[in-house]
Amino acid sequence: QPWRRFVLIFTIANNMLRLHYFDRSGLIISRPTNILKNPVRLLEVLNTLTLAHPNNLGYDPTMHMCDPTCKGSHADLRENAVGWIESHDKSHLSIMSVLWRSQGFFSRGTICYRVQTSDGTEYALKDCWVAEDKKNHEVTVLKMVEGIPNVVKLVADWDVLYDGESDCTYRIRASHGVCASGFIRRFHRRLLLTPCGEPLVLYSLKLELLRAFHNFVTAHELMLGRHVLHGDLSPNNFIIHDGQGYFIDFDHARIIAEGAVSVPSEGTVKDLQLS
Ligand SMILES: [Zn+2]
């Protein structure tokens, strides 16, 4: 899997064994155990790691990436699929490729997949861990800009469920009673979007690129008319589909208050550079 729900790492230093638990909200380190004084504890750890169900090692049961042993053996997937991911109706969407994944474990951990339904309809699927106070922010913004040409369209959004409940970094921590002050709950969310295009840098002709920029300027003005400032104009946040440019990624979008003419800056501070 491109990412896991959480990662467990064991370290031994000066004969002291520690467990390090990482998820999107941060890190927890266990109290140390001396493996010379308590060798059974070390055996228990090795035993647990070896026999644990993959779910208990952080694997996400709502998706699957194929390996050489299973590739091509899934009757419900599209040809050339590299895996599947659960949709909001529990059906399997075929993963055709991983479009983009964020670096580092903390924070959103965004991954974008190119997916297809069983009838071949293609979408972009965004998988991310969103802070509780921004849980529905991107969805709210996408609904505000719905219908504007050259802006990616939201098809569906949902909480990823684990054991029948919304998957959240709080669930594991609460069971150990270790939610420190400043802890931010992050919810595992998925957004299904259309169209699924190519990165801006893969433009085929300069004319196509110029046309895409014209699309962006027009769409940006229309979004401002609906009190939405995209706020993160970096090359990663534009795609080209069928010769048209589209805005994507509204994580950093700002909603401009009625009557206001500016919002505090946020997002990627980078010039768009063309080479
Ligand atoms: Zn497989």
Tab-separated table of C-alpha atoms and ligand atoms in Angstrom:
chain	number	residue	atom	x	y	z
A	1	GLN	CA	0.000	0.000	0.000
A	2	PRO	CA	1.263	3.531	-0.763
A	3	TRP	CA	0.557	4.546	2.848
A	4	ARG	CA	-0.696	2.895	5.994
A	5	ARG	CA	-3.171	4.034	8.623
A	6	PHE	CA	-0.332	3.940	11.131
A	7	VAL	CA	3.192	2.570	11.390
A	8	LEU	CA	4.819	0.675	14.270
A	9	ILE	CA	8.570	0.821	14.783
A	10	PHE	CA	10.500	-0.964	17.538
A	11	THR	CA	13.891	0.230	18.698
A	12	ILE	CA	16.434	-1.306	21.072
A	13	ALA	CA	19.053	1.007	22.588
A	14	ASN	CA	21.128	0.131	25.638
A	15	ASN	CA	19.018	-3.051	25.940
A	16	MET	CA	15.901	-0.935	26.305
A	17	LEU	CA	13.039	-1.820	23.986
A	18	ARG	CA	10.642	0.886	22.906
A	19	LEU	CA	7.623	0.939	20.607
A	20	HIS	CA	7.144	4.012	18.398
A	21	TYR	CA	3.648	4.518	17.040
A	22	PHE	CA	3.230	6.998	14.151
A	23	ASP	CA	-0.018	8.174	12.660
A	24	ARG	CA	-1.228	11.325	10.875
A	25	SER	CA	-1.619	13.142	14.193
A	26	GLY	CA	1.863	12.479	15.513
A	27	LEU	CA	4.019	10.061	17.457
A	28	ILE	CA	3.649	8.076	20.677
A	29	ILE	CA	6.643	6.350	22.293
A	30	SER	CA	6.067	3.585	24.821
A	31	ARG	CA	7.783	3.323	28.181
A	32	PRO	CA	11.031	1.325	27.793
A	33	THR	CA	11.423	-2.321	28.755
A	34	ASN	CA	14.793	-3.814	29.639
A	35	ILE	CA	15.102	-6.901	27.423
A	36	LEU	CA	17.816	-8.483	29.608
A	37	LYS	CA	15.650	-8.272	32.716
A	38	ASN	CA	12.484	-9.136	30.841
A	39	PRO	CA	13.385	-11.313	27.811
A	40	VAL	CA	9.883	-12.786	27.664
A	41	ARG	CA	8.611	-9.332	26.785
A	42	LEU	CA	10.883	-9.263	23.714
A	43	LEU	CA	9.606	-12.682	22.674
A	44	GLU	CA	6.029	-11.484	23.077
A	45	VAL	CA	6.763	-8.515	20.842
A	46	LEU	CA	8.338	-10.675	18.132
A	47	ASN	CA	5.481	-13.129	18.408
A	48	THR	CA	2.851	-10.426	18.090
A	49	LEU	CA	4.565	-8.816	15.104
A	50	THR	CA	4.885	-12.139	13.295
A	51	LEU	CA	1.353	-13.335	13.884
A	52	ALA	CA	-0.548	-10.056	13.891
A	53	HIS	CA	-3.376	-9.531	11.447
A	54	PRO	CA	-2.300	-7.010	8.752
A	55	ASN	CA	-4.975	-4.591	10.026
A	56	ASN	CA	-3.159	-4.448	13.364
A	57	LEU	CA	0.033	-3.457	11.566
A	58	GLY	CA	-1.623	-0.429	10.001
A	59	TYR	CA	-2.719	-1.844	6.661
A	60	ASP	CA	-5.911	-0.310	5.324
A	61	PRO	CA	-8.540	-3.040	4.784
A	62	THR	CA	-10.537	-0.794	2.439
A	63	MET	CA	-7.952	-0.929	-0.333
A	64	HIS	CA	-5.574	-3.390	-1.938
A	65	MET	CA	-2.532	-3.010	-4.159
A	66	CYS	CA	-1.755	-6.018	-6.315
A	67	ASP	CA	1.526	-7.866	-6.222
A	68	PRO	CA	2.772	-10.360	-8.829
A	69	THR	CA	0.953	-13.233	-7.088
A	70	CYS	CA	-2.539	-11.746	-7.412
A	71	LYS	CA	-2.299	-9.363	-10.387
A	72	GLY	CA	-4.896	-10.264	-13.001
A	73	SER	CA	-6.742	-12.636	-10.661
A	74	HIS	CA	-9.487	-10.201	-9.624
A	75	ALA	CA	-12.523	-10.848	-11.801
A	76	ASP	CA	-14.272	-7.603	-10.738
A	77	LEU	CA	-11.425	-5.266	-11.741
A	78	ARG	CA	-10.664	-3.494	-14.993
A	79	GLU	CA	-7.927	-4.754	-17.262
A	80	ASN	CA	-4.509	-3.400	-16.222
A	81	ALA	CA	-5.793	-2.425	-12.774
A	82	VAL	CA	-3.051	-2.330	-10.153
A	83	GLY	CA	-5.414	-2.708	-7.202
A	84	TRP	CA	-8.800	-1.774	-5.803
A	85	ILE	CA	-10.178	0.770	-3.378
A	86	GLU	CA	-13.555	0.772	-1.688
A	87	SER	CA	-16.070	3.337	-2.903
A	88	HIS	CA	-18.778	5.047	-0.812
A	89	ASP	CA	-21.241	2.273	-1.764
A	90	LYS	CA	-18.698	-0.431	-0.784
A	91	SER	CA	-18.149	-1.420	-4.430
A	92	HIS	CA	-14.577	-1.861	-5.618
A	93	LEU	CA	-13.130	0.851	-7.835
A	94	SER	CA	-10.198	-0.317	-9.955
A	95	ILE	CA	-6.993	1.571	-9.202
A	96	MET	CA	-5.375	2.230	-12.585
A	97	SER	CA	-2.429	4.239	-11.213
A	98	VAL	CA	-1.231	6.314	-8.281
A	99	LEU	CA	-1.306	9.893	-9.574
A	100	TRP	CA	0.311	11.628	-6.644
A	101	ARG	CA	1.252	11.002	-3.023
A	102	SER	CA	2.474	13.355	-0.366
A	103	GLN	CA	5.802	12.937	1.366
A	104	GLY	CA	6.194	12.426	5.108
A	105	PHE	CA	3.872	10.622	7.446
A	106	PHE	CA	2.331	13.390	9.538
A	107	SER	CA	-0.457	15.718	8.431
A	108	ARG	CA	-2.864	14.915	5.600
A	109	GLY	CA	-0.986	12.071	3.913
A	110	THR	CA	-2.822	12.777	0.677
A	111	ILE	CA	-2.782	10.166	-2.091
A	112	CYS	CA	-4.528	10.618	-5.434
A	113	TYR	CA	-5.489	7.596	-7.510
A	114	ARG	CA	-6.740	7.255	-11.052
A	115	VAL	CA	-9.723	4.918	-10.631
A	116	GLN	CA	-12.341	3.358	-12.885
A	117	THR	CA	-15.787	1.969	-12.182
A	118	SER	CA	-16.770	-1.454	-13.549
A	119	ASP	CA	-18.198	0.227	-16.691
A	120	GLY	CA	-14.927	2.090	-17.346
A	121	THR	CA	-15.913	5.563	-16.113
A	122	GLU	CA	-12.764	7.265	-14.887
A	123	TYR	CA	-12.398	9.473	-11.799
A	124	ALA	CA	-9.711	10.881	-9.575
A	125	LEU	CA	-9.967	9.604	-6.006
A	126	LYS	CA	-8.362	11.665	-3.255
A	127	ASP	CA	-7.563	9.862	-0.010
A	128	CYS	CA	-6.520	12.093	2.895
A	129	TRP	CA	-6.545	12.562	6.678
A	130	VAL	CA	-8.269	15.851	7.416
A	131	ALA	CA	-8.093	17.762	10.698
A	132	GLU	CA	-11.420	17.747	12.520
A	133	ASP	CA	-11.978	21.507	12.226
A	134	LYS	CA	-11.458	21.292	8.433
A	135	LYS	CA	-13.206	17.984	7.940
A	136	ASN	CA	-15.737	19.270	5.403
A	137	HIS	CA	-13.874	22.377	4.244
A	138	GLU	CA	-12.835	21.151	0.793
A	139	VAL	CA	-16.279	19.688	0.149
A	140	THR	CA	-17.925	22.977	1.176
A	141	VAL	CA	-15.671	24.924	-1.179
A	142	LEU	CA	-16.177	22.497	-4.067
A	143	LYS	CA	-19.941	22.881	-3.671
A	144	MET	CA	-19.578	26.681	-3.691
A	145	VAL	CA	-17.737	26.558	-7.035
A	146	GLU	CA	-19.866	23.791	-8.554
A	147	GLY	CA	-20.770	24.433	-12.184
A	148	ILE	CA	-17.867	26.779	-12.922
A	149	PRO	CA	-16.119	25.502	-16.063
A	150	ASN	CA	-12.529	24.317	-15.653
A	151	VAL	CA	-12.919	23.495	-11.975
A	152	VAL	CA	-12.803	19.862	-10.928
A	153	LYS	CA	-16.255	18.563	-9.959
A	154	LEU	CA	-17.073	16.686	-6.755
A	155	VAL	CA	-18.927	13.429	-7.446
A	156	ALA	CA	-19.001	11.983	-3.920
A	157	ASP	CA	-17.280	12.270	-0.547
A	158	TRP	CA	-17.298	10.010	2.470
A	159	ASP	CA	-15.602	9.013	5.700
A	160	VAL	CA	-13.551	5.848	5.399
A	161	LEU	CA	-15.010	3.372	7.874
A	162	TYR	CA	-12.991	1.078	10.092
A	163	ASP	CA	-14.923	-1.518	12.095
A	164	GLY	CA	-18.109	0.306	11.113
A	165	GLU	CA	-17.020	3.702	12.489
A	166	SER	CA	-15.383	6.730	10.891
A	167	ASP	CA	-11.648	6.106	10.788
A	168	CYS	CA	-9.927	8.698	12.976
A	169	THR	CA	-6.552	9.026	14.723
A	170	TYR	CA	-8.438	9.590	17.975
A	171	ARG	CA	-9.806	6.054	18.141
A	172	ILE	CA	-6.528	4.280	18.884
A	173	ARG	CA	-5.246	6.996	21.156
A	174	ALA	CA	-8.416	7.174	23.193
A	175	SER	CA	-8.122	3.478	24.000
A	176	HIS	CA	-4.710	4.183	25.573
A	177	GLY	CA	-5.720	7.413	27.256
A	178	VAL	CA	-2.859	9.345	25.695
A	179	CYS	CA	-4.349	12.348	23.947
A	180	ALA	CA	-1.932	15.133	24.863
A	181	SER	CA	-2.919	18.771	24.718
A	182	GLY	CA	-2.586	20.093	21.184
A	183	PHE	CA	-3.595	16.740	19.737
A	184	ILE	CA	-5.557	17.194	16.509
A	185	ARG	CA	-8.015	14.508	15.504
A	186	ARG	CA	-7.655	13.605	11.846
A	187	PHE	CA	-10.403	11.874	9.924
A	188	HIS	CA	-9.754	9.518	7.034
A	189	ARG	CA	-11.700	10.946	4.082
A	190	ARG	CA	-12.134	10.175	0.397
A	191	LEU	CA	-13.304	12.441	-2.415
A	192	LEU	CA	-14.310	11.240	-5.851
A	193	LEU	CA	-13.683	13.873	-8.510
A	194	THR	CA	-14.024	14.368	-12.240
A	195	PRO	CA	-12.324	14.788	-14.642
A	196	CYS	CA	-9.162	12.831	-13.959
A	197	GLY	CA	-6.538	14.611	-16.053
A	198	GLU	CA	-2.809	14.776	-16.513
A	199	PRO	CA	-0.416	17.034	-14.567
A	200	LEU	CA	0.007	20.480	-16.125
A	201	VAL	CA	3.674	19.756	-16.869
A	202	LEU	CA	2.634	17.006	-19.302
A	203	TYR	CA	1.033	19.458	-21.758
A	204	SER	CA	1.400	18.284	-25.350
A	205	LEU	CA	1.573	21.628	-27.188
A	206	LYS	CA	2.405	25.169	-26.136
A	207	LEU	CA	-0.959	26.202	-27.533
A	208	GLU	CA	-2.636	23.703	-25.176
A	209	LEU	CA	-0.720	25.194	-22.249
A	210	LEU	CA	-1.710	28.743	-23.230
A	211	ARG	CA	-5.322	27.681	-23.558
A	212	ALA	CA	-5.143	26.073	-20.120
A	213	PHE	CA	-3.826	29.317	-18.616
A	214	HIS	CA	-6.666	31.194	-20.229
A	215	ASN	CA	-9.038	28.672	-18.603
A	216	PHE	CA	-7.405	29.224	-15.200
A	217	VAL	CA	-7.643	33.010	-15.332
A	218	THR	CA	-11.312	32.848	-16.346
A	219	ALA	CA	-12.182	30.217	-13.742
A	220	HIS	CA	-10.281	32.073	-11.015
A	221	GLU	CA	-12.333	35.192	-11.602
A	222	LEU	CA	-15.575	33.212	-11.556
A	223	MET	CA	-14.548	31.555	-8.277
A	224	LEU	CA	-13.832	34.952	-6.727
A	225	GLY	CA	-17.344	35.910	-7.753
A	226	ARG	CA	-18.519	33.094	-5.474
A	227	HIS	CA	-16.276	34.267	-2.614
A	228	VAL	CA	-13.720	31.495	-3.072
A	229	LEU	CA	-9.976	32.148	-3.283
A	230	HIS	CA	-8.127	28.993	-4.357
A	231	GLY	CA	-5.071	30.150	-2.407
A	232	ASP	CA	-2.552	27.563	-3.608
A	233	LEU	CA	-1.616	28.289	-7.202
A	234	SER	CA	1.233	25.803	-7.559
A	235	PRO	CA	1.811	23.652	-10.688
A	236	ASN	CA	0.632	20.535	-8.806
A	237	ASN	CA	-2.813	22.049	-8.454
A	238	PHE	CA	-3.654	22.267	-12.138
A	239	ILE	CA	-4.423	19.454	-14.528
A	240	ILE	CA	-5.102	19.186	-18.249
A	241	HIS	CA	-7.915	17.013	-19.549
A	242	ASP	CA	-9.032	16.874	-23.198
A	243	GLY	CA	-7.047	20.038	-23.967
A	244	GLN	CA	-8.704	22.001	-21.143
A	245	GLY	CA	-7.110	23.215	-17.914
A	246	TYR	CA	-8.767	22.463	-14.563
A	247	PHE	CA	-8.252	23.688	-11.008
A	248	ILE	CA	-7.831	20.879	-8.470
A	249	ASP	CA	-6.999	20.647	-4.749
A	250	PHE	CA	-9.039	23.046	-2.647
A	251	ASP	CA	-7.391	22.111	0.670
A	252	HIS	CA	-6.056	25.637	1.108
A	253	ALA	CA	-8.974	27.481	-0.459
A	254	ARG	CA	-10.294	30.435	1.512
A	255	ILE	CA	-13.857	31.582	1.766
A	256	ILE	CA	-13.928	35.365	1.475
A	257	ALA	CA	-16.337	36.913	3.937
A	258	GLU	CA	-19.157	38.990	2.507
A	259	GLY	CA	-17.875	42.534	1.945
A	260	ALA	CA	-14.203	41.635	2.498
A	261	VAL	CA	-11.628	42.220	-0.233
A	262	SER	CA	-8.762	40.110	1.126
A	263	VAL	CA	-7.912	37.104	3.314
A	264	PRO	CA	-4.700	36.314	5.215
A	265	SER	CA	-2.214	34.487	3.005
A	266	GLU	CA	-1.737	30.713	3.217
A	267	GLY	CA	-0.666	27.879	0.913
A	268	THR	CA	2.309	27.218	-1.341
A	269	VAL	CA	4.534	30.261	-1.741
A	270	LYS	CA	6.030	29.518	-5.113
A	271	ASP	CA	5.965	31.231	-8.485
A	272	LEU	CA	4.621	29.371	-11.431
A	273	GLN	CA	7.700	28.878	-13.566
A	274	LEU	CA	7.624	27.645	-17.123
A	275	SER	CA	10.679	26.210	-18.798
B	1	ZN	ZN	-4.470	-8.075	-6.194
